[in-house]
């Protein structure tokens, strides 16, 4: 098991450019949104009004690439495996660093990720198929609306993990203890009730089979801001690529509420 510092070092060197599910598994991972200061206050309110999907772990000062509350050596310009660059709501690039794009007015938001409660699920004997198969988690846009803040609105995005009924009940109990990384599921069962037409075609991540004796279990997902950004269409912003998270020095157990 590698430390967060080691994994970030490997990522910084460009030697790992894939999803981070299962890496440094005892450490908190975060979704990332980087916006010009002009849009930062609206986005901060969006996160505050939608804490289930957008639980804030940290917000930087404008132009500050460091995030000292999350790790002593973090450089947001280099420490994600892959970024997404957006212009006017359109995805224009997916680089492995953003050094040449950094500006003095950029504000970084780090949002809790469900990867952080997966360790607790595995320790409790709840199997997670995407990890067992080395896949990214499946993520879907839903018909659940987020609460509007300024220019930001849009559908909630959810992550899905298939589970047998007993495991799903246990998962509700366990993840309820982690409100800073999405907490308890927002839906269990029929995906059509939350506007998902086909589990085999996720909007983000990798498809994972749901067996006949299993239920799909859905958690609010930190990719929700990317859906909001696509609707708000800011002139410029940067996010993580879905599944390619910032690995912090915080330990998952530090986020447990009890």
Tab-separated table of C-alpha atoms in Angstrom:
chain	number	residue	atom	x	y	z
A	1	UNK	CA	0.000	0.000	0.000
A	2	UNK	CA	1.594	3.272	-1.097
A	3	UNK	CA	1.442	6.566	0.775
A	4	UNK	CA	-0.420	9.577	-0.588
A	5	UNK	CA	2.886	11.430	-1.014
A	6	UNK	CA	4.316	8.575	-3.092
A	7	UNK	CA	1.234	8.318	-5.319
A	8	UNK	CA	1.178	12.093	-5.892
A	9	UNK	CA	4.872	11.942	-6.799
A	10	UNK	CA	4.217	9.245	-9.398
A	11	UNK	CA	1.307	11.270	-10.794
A	12	UNK	CA	3.388	14.478	-10.823
A	13	UNK	CA	6.038	12.716	-12.906
A	14	UNK	CA	3.391	11.705	-15.454
A	15	UNK	CA	3.827	8.014	-14.691
A	16	UNK	CA	0.142	7.494	-13.741
A	17	UNK	CA	-2.581	9.067	-15.901
A	18	UNK	CA	-5.588	6.845	-15.115
A	19	UNK	CA	-8.360	6.755	-12.505
A	20	UNK	CA	-7.344	6.681	-8.839
A	21	UNK	CA	-9.930	4.242	-7.453
A	22	UNK	CA	-8.121	1.920	-5.050
A	23	UNK	CA	-4.902	3.994	-4.885
A	24	UNK	CA	-3.641	5.100	-1.439
A	25	UNK	CA	-6.873	3.553	-0.201
A	26	UNK	CA	-6.646	4.890	3.369
A	27	UNK	CA	-6.474	8.490	2.133
A	28	UNK	CA	-9.195	10.984	1.243
A	29	UNK	CA	-9.551	11.704	-2.470
A	30	UNK	CA	-11.116	14.827	-3.903
A	31	UNK	CA	-12.928	16.041	-7.010
A	32	UNK	CA	-11.501	19.303	-8.345
A	33	UNK	CA	-13.046	22.407	-9.911
A	34	UNK	CA	-10.870	25.412	-10.816
A	35	UNK	CA	-12.639	28.640	-11.768
A	36	UNK	CA	-11.754	32.298	-12.261
A	37	UNK	CA	-12.432	34.388	-9.145
A	38	UNK	CA	-15.296	36.135	-10.954
A	39	UNK	CA	-17.362	32.921	-10.837
A	40	UNK	CA	-15.991	31.547	-7.554
A	41	UNK	CA	-18.591	33.070	-5.221
A	42	UNK	CA	-21.493	31.669	-7.250
A	43	UNK	CA	-19.853	28.260	-7.290
A	44	UNK	CA	-19.168	28.383	-3.550
A	45	UNK	CA	-22.879	29.017	-2.963
A	46	UNK	CA	-23.753	26.170	-5.343
A	47	UNK	CA	-21.669	23.793	-3.208
A	48	UNK	CA	-23.177	25.124	0.011
A	49	UNK	CA	-26.713	24.624	-1.330
A	50	UNK	CA	-25.970	21.125	-2.649
A	51	UNK	CA	-23.835	19.546	0.093
A	52	UNK	CA	-24.859	15.976	-0.748
A	53	UNK	CA	-23.327	16.169	-4.222
A	54	UNK	CA	-20.716	18.874	-3.538
A	55	UNK	CA	-19.295	18.475	0.005
A	56	UNK	CA	-16.456	21.000	0.191
A	57	UNK	CA	-13.109	19.843	1.572
A	58	UNK	CA	-11.058	22.935	0.701
A	59	UNK	CA	-11.114	26.230	-1.216
A	60	UNK	CA	-7.895	27.986	-2.209
A	61	UNK	CA	-7.012	31.656	-2.320
A	62	UNK	CA	-6.964	33.080	-5.871
A	63	UNK	CA	-3.795	32.091	-7.699
A	64	UNK	CA	-2.673	29.695	-4.977
A	65	UNK	CA	-1.686	26.295	-6.367
A	66	UNK	CA	-0.985	24.886	-2.903
A	67	UNK	CA	-3.676	23.372	-0.652
A	68	UNK	CA	-1.916	23.204	2.733
A	69	UNK	CA	-4.984	21.962	4.609
A	70	UNK	CA	-5.007	18.834	2.409
A	71	UNK	CA	-1.272	18.150	2.058
A	72	UNK	CA	2.018	19.930	2.645
A	73	UNK	CA	3.423	19.426	-0.852
A	74	UNK	CA	0.271	19.543	-3.024
A	75	UNK	CA	0.537	21.441	-6.314
A	76	UNK	CA	-2.858	21.525	-7.999
A	77	UNK	CA	-1.167	22.183	-11.367
A	78	UNK	CA	0.549	18.771	-11.460
A	79	UNK	CA	-0.990	16.415	-8.903
A	80	UNK	CA	-4.027	15.058	-10.765
A	81	UNK	CA	-3.548	12.171	-13.217
A	82	UNK	CA	-5.670	13.936	-15.820
A	83	UNK	CA	-7.490	17.245	-16.059
A	84	UNK	CA	-10.319	18.537	-18.198
A	85	UNK	CA	-10.112	22.026	-19.718
A	86	UNK	CA	-13.418	23.699	-20.596
A	87	UNK	CA	-14.067	26.808	-22.694
A	88	UNK	CA	-17.612	28.173	-22.970
A	89	UNK	CA	-18.954	24.875	-21.609
A	90	UNK	CA	-17.150	22.744	-24.190
A	91	UNK	CA	-14.441	20.219	-23.321
A	92	UNK	CA	-11.351	21.284	-25.292
A	93	UNK	CA	-8.454	19.332	-23.766
A	94	UNK	CA	-7.555	16.611	-21.250
A	95	UNK	CA	-3.933	17.305	-20.253
A	96	UNK	CA	-1.891	15.628	-17.521
A	97	UNK	CA	-0.821	18.977	-16.031
A	98	UNK	CA	-2.064	22.570	-16.185
A	99	UNK	CA	1.194	24.423	-15.486
A	100	UNK	CA	0.939	26.463	-18.690
A	101	UNK	CA	-2.731	27.308	-18.037
A	102	UNK	CA	-2.341	28.578	-14.484
A	103	UNK	CA	-3.437	32.160	-13.781
A	104	UNK	CA	-3.361	34.509	-10.800
A	105	UNK	CA	-7.170	34.700	-10.624
A	106	UNK	CA	-7.885	30.952	-10.458
A	107	UNK	CA	-9.602	29.502	-7.374
A	108	UNK	CA	-9.463	25.768	-6.621
A	109	UNK	CA	-12.362	23.887	-5.036
A	110	UNK	CA	-11.798	20.354	-3.710
A	111	UNK	CA	-14.985	18.338	-3.204
A	112	UNK	CA	-15.350	15.058	-1.305
A	113	UNK	CA	-15.338	11.827	-3.309
A	114	UNK	CA	-17.102	8.520	-2.693
A	115	UNK	CA	-13.791	6.712	-3.223
A	116	UNK	CA	-13.104	7.787	0.373
A	117	UNK	CA	-15.856	5.635	1.893
A	118	UNK	CA	-14.985	2.612	-0.213
A	119	UNK	CA	-12.249	1.563	2.207
A	120	UNK	CA	-14.812	1.387	5.026
A	121	UNK	CA	-17.156	-0.678	2.833
A	122	UNK	CA	-14.404	-3.134	1.920
A	123	UNK	CA	-13.278	-3.455	5.540
A	124	UNK	CA	-16.875	-4.325	6.470
A	125	UNK	CA	-16.924	-7.096	3.865
A	126	UNK	CA	-19.028	-5.240	1.298
A	127	UNK	CA	-17.625	-6.215	-2.128
A	128	UNK	CA	-17.134	-3.505	-4.759
A	129	UNK	CA	-17.128	-4.906	-8.269
A	130	UNK	CA	-15.476	-1.956	-10.016
A	131	UNK	CA	-12.469	-2.203	-7.699
A	132	UNK	CA	-12.282	-5.987	-8.063
A	133	UNK	CA	-12.297	-5.561	-11.849
A	134	UNK	CA	-9.891	-2.598	-11.898
A	135	UNK	CA	-12.527	-0.289	-13.366
A	136	UNK	CA	-13.580	3.275	-12.729
A	137	UNK	CA	-16.923	3.570	-10.929
A	138	UNK	CA	-20.014	4.010	-13.160
A	139	UNK	CA	-21.532	7.527	-13.036
A	140	UNK	CA	-24.826	8.812	-14.450
A	141	UNK	CA	-26.644	12.105	-14.951
A	142	UNK	CA	-30.071	11.923	-13.284
A	143	UNK	CA	-33.423	13.701	-13.283
A	144	UNK	CA	-32.713	14.957	-9.732
A	145	UNK	CA	-32.298	18.735	-9.957
A	146	UNK	CA	-29.680	20.605	-7.952
A	147	UNK	CA	-30.499	23.859	-6.173
A	148	UNK	CA	-29.576	26.874	-8.293
A	149	UNK	CA	-26.873	29.355	-7.245
A	150	UNK	CA	-26.194	32.272	-9.576
A	151	UNK	CA	-25.260	30.868	-12.984
A	152	UNK	CA	-24.872	27.306	-11.677
A	153	UNK	CA	-27.602	24.662	-11.904
A	154	UNK	CA	-28.184	21.276	-13.508
A	155	UNK	CA	-28.792	17.601	-12.769
A	156	UNK	CA	-27.283	15.640	-9.912
A	157	UNK	CA	-24.733	13.082	-11.068
A	158	UNK	CA	-24.629	9.785	-9.148
A	159	UNK	CA	-22.167	6.923	-8.828
A	160	UNK	CA	-23.528	3.362	-8.808
A	161	UNK	CA	-22.345	0.222	-7.052
A	162	UNK	CA	-24.252	-3.079	-7.444
A	163	UNK	CA	-24.931	-4.921	-4.186
A	164	UNK	CA	-27.024	-7.715	-2.756
A	165	UNK	CA	-29.796	-6.469	-0.473
A	166	UNK	CA	-28.010	-7.262	2.804
A	167	UNK	CA	-24.862	-5.507	1.591
A	168	UNK	CA	-26.899	-2.497	0.482
A	169	UNK	CA	-28.373	-2.138	3.972
A	170	UNK	CA	-24.892	-2.344	5.478
A	171	UNK	CA	-23.634	0.208	2.956
A	172	UNK	CA	-26.333	2.681	4.022
A	173	UNK	CA	-25.252	2.293	7.647
A	174	UNK	CA	-21.552	2.724	6.856
A	175	UNK	CA	-21.697	5.594	4.385
A	176	UNK	CA	-24.088	7.578	6.592
A	177	UNK	CA	-21.033	8.172	8.786
A	178	UNK	CA	-19.255	10.032	5.979
A	179	UNK	CA	-21.300	13.166	5.149
A	180	UNK	CA	-18.165	14.958	3.865
A	181	UNK	CA	-17.855	12.382	1.069
A	182	UNK	CA	-21.521	12.199	-0.024
A	183	UNK	CA	-22.913	10.235	2.931
A	184	UNK	CA	-25.750	7.741	2.506
A	185	UNK	CA	-27.135	6.740	-0.920
A	186	UNK	CA	-29.690	8.981	-2.632
A	187	UNK	CA	-31.467	6.051	-4.321
A	188	UNK	CA	-31.590	2.259	-4.322
A	189	UNK	CA	-33.230	0.128	-6.995
A	190	UNK	CA	-35.055	1.092	-10.206
A	191	UNK	CA	-32.749	3.500	-12.089
A	192	UNK	CA	-35.665	4.755	-14.182
A	193	UNK	CA	-37.105	6.498	-11.120
A	194	UNK	CA	-34.158	8.921	-11.168
A	195	UNK	CA	-34.047	9.294	-14.944
A	196	UNK	CA	-31.396	6.717	-15.847
A	197	UNK	CA	-32.455	4.843	-18.977
A	198	UNK	CA	-29.651	2.284	-19.290
A	199	UNK	CA	-27.202	1.208	-16.577
A	200	UNK	CA	-25.047	-0.311	-19.302
A	201	UNK	CA	-24.297	3.147	-20.703
A	202	UNK	CA	-22.891	5.358	-17.941
A	203	UNK	CA	-22.296	9.040	-18.717
A	204	UNK	CA	-18.904	8.858	-17.016
A	205	UNK	CA	-16.649	6.026	-15.865
A	206	UNK	CA	-16.997	2.343	-16.763
A	207	UNK	CA	-20.074	0.115	-17.037
A	208	UNK	CA	-20.298	-2.515	-14.288
A	209	UNK	CA	-22.647	-5.504	-14.482
A	210	UNK	CA	-25.597	-5.690	-12.078
A	211	UNK	CA	-26.436	-9.349	-11.437
A	212	UNK	CA	-30.046	-10.615	-11.121
A	213	UNK	CA	-29.813	-10.932	-7.317
A	214	UNK	CA	-28.368	-7.442	-6.872
A	215	UNK	CA	-29.678	-3.895	-6.478
A	216	UNK	CA	-28.042	-0.837	-8.013
A	217	UNK	CA	-27.134	1.550	-5.177
A	218	UNK	CA	-26.655	5.215	-6.086
A	219	UNK	CA	-24.669	7.888	-4.271
A	220	UNK	CA	-24.486	11.611	-5.069
A	221	UNK	CA	-21.285	12.218	-7.015
A	222	UNK	CA	-18.699	14.985	-7.168
A	223	UNK	CA	-18.917	15.010	-10.964
A	224	UNK	CA	-22.188	16.954	-10.461
A	225	UNK	CA	-20.298	20.282	-10.808
A	226	UNK	CA	-19.165	19.276	-14.300
A	227	UNK	CA	-22.814	19.008	-15.351
A	228	UNK	CA	-23.441	22.445	-13.801
A	229	UNK	CA	-20.403	23.903	-15.575
A	230	UNK	CA	-21.653	22.580	-18.911
A	231	UNK	CA	-24.917	24.464	-18.361
A	232	UNK	CA	-23.334	27.664	-16.974
A	233	UNK	CA	-20.765	27.720	-19.801
A	234	UNK	CA	-18.090	29.871	-18.119
A	235	UNK	CA	-15.498	31.206	-20.554
A	236	UNK	CA	-12.794	29.096	-18.914
A	237	UNK	CA	-12.541	26.483	-16.194
A	238	UNK	CA	-10.643	23.317	-15.307
A	239	UNK	CA	-11.845	20.132	-13.593
A	240	UNK	CA	-10.464	16.702	-12.847
A	241	UNK	CA	-11.205	13.996	-15.399
A	242	UNK	CA	-13.912	11.763	-13.860
A	243	UNK	CA	-12.252	9.218	-11.583
A	244	UNK	CA	-8.837	10.940	-11.766
A	245	UNK	CA	-8.823	12.475	-8.300
A	246	UNK	CA	-6.577	14.539	-6.072
A	247	UNK	CA	-5.171	12.247	-3.380
A	248	UNK	CA	-4.780	14.151	-0.101
A	249	UNK	CA	-2.862	13.522	3.111
A	250	UNK	CA	-6.110	13.291	5.096
A	251	UNK	CA	-7.135	9.821	6.239
A	252	UNK	CA	-10.618	8.533	5.463
A	253	UNK	CA	-11.322	7.790	9.121
A	254	UNK	CA	-10.805	11.500	9.919
A	255	UNK	CA	-13.987	12.273	7.968
A	256	UNK	CA	-16.168	9.796	9.849
A	257	UNK	CA	-18.803	11.615	11.884
A	258	UNK	CA	-18.975	8.986	14.653
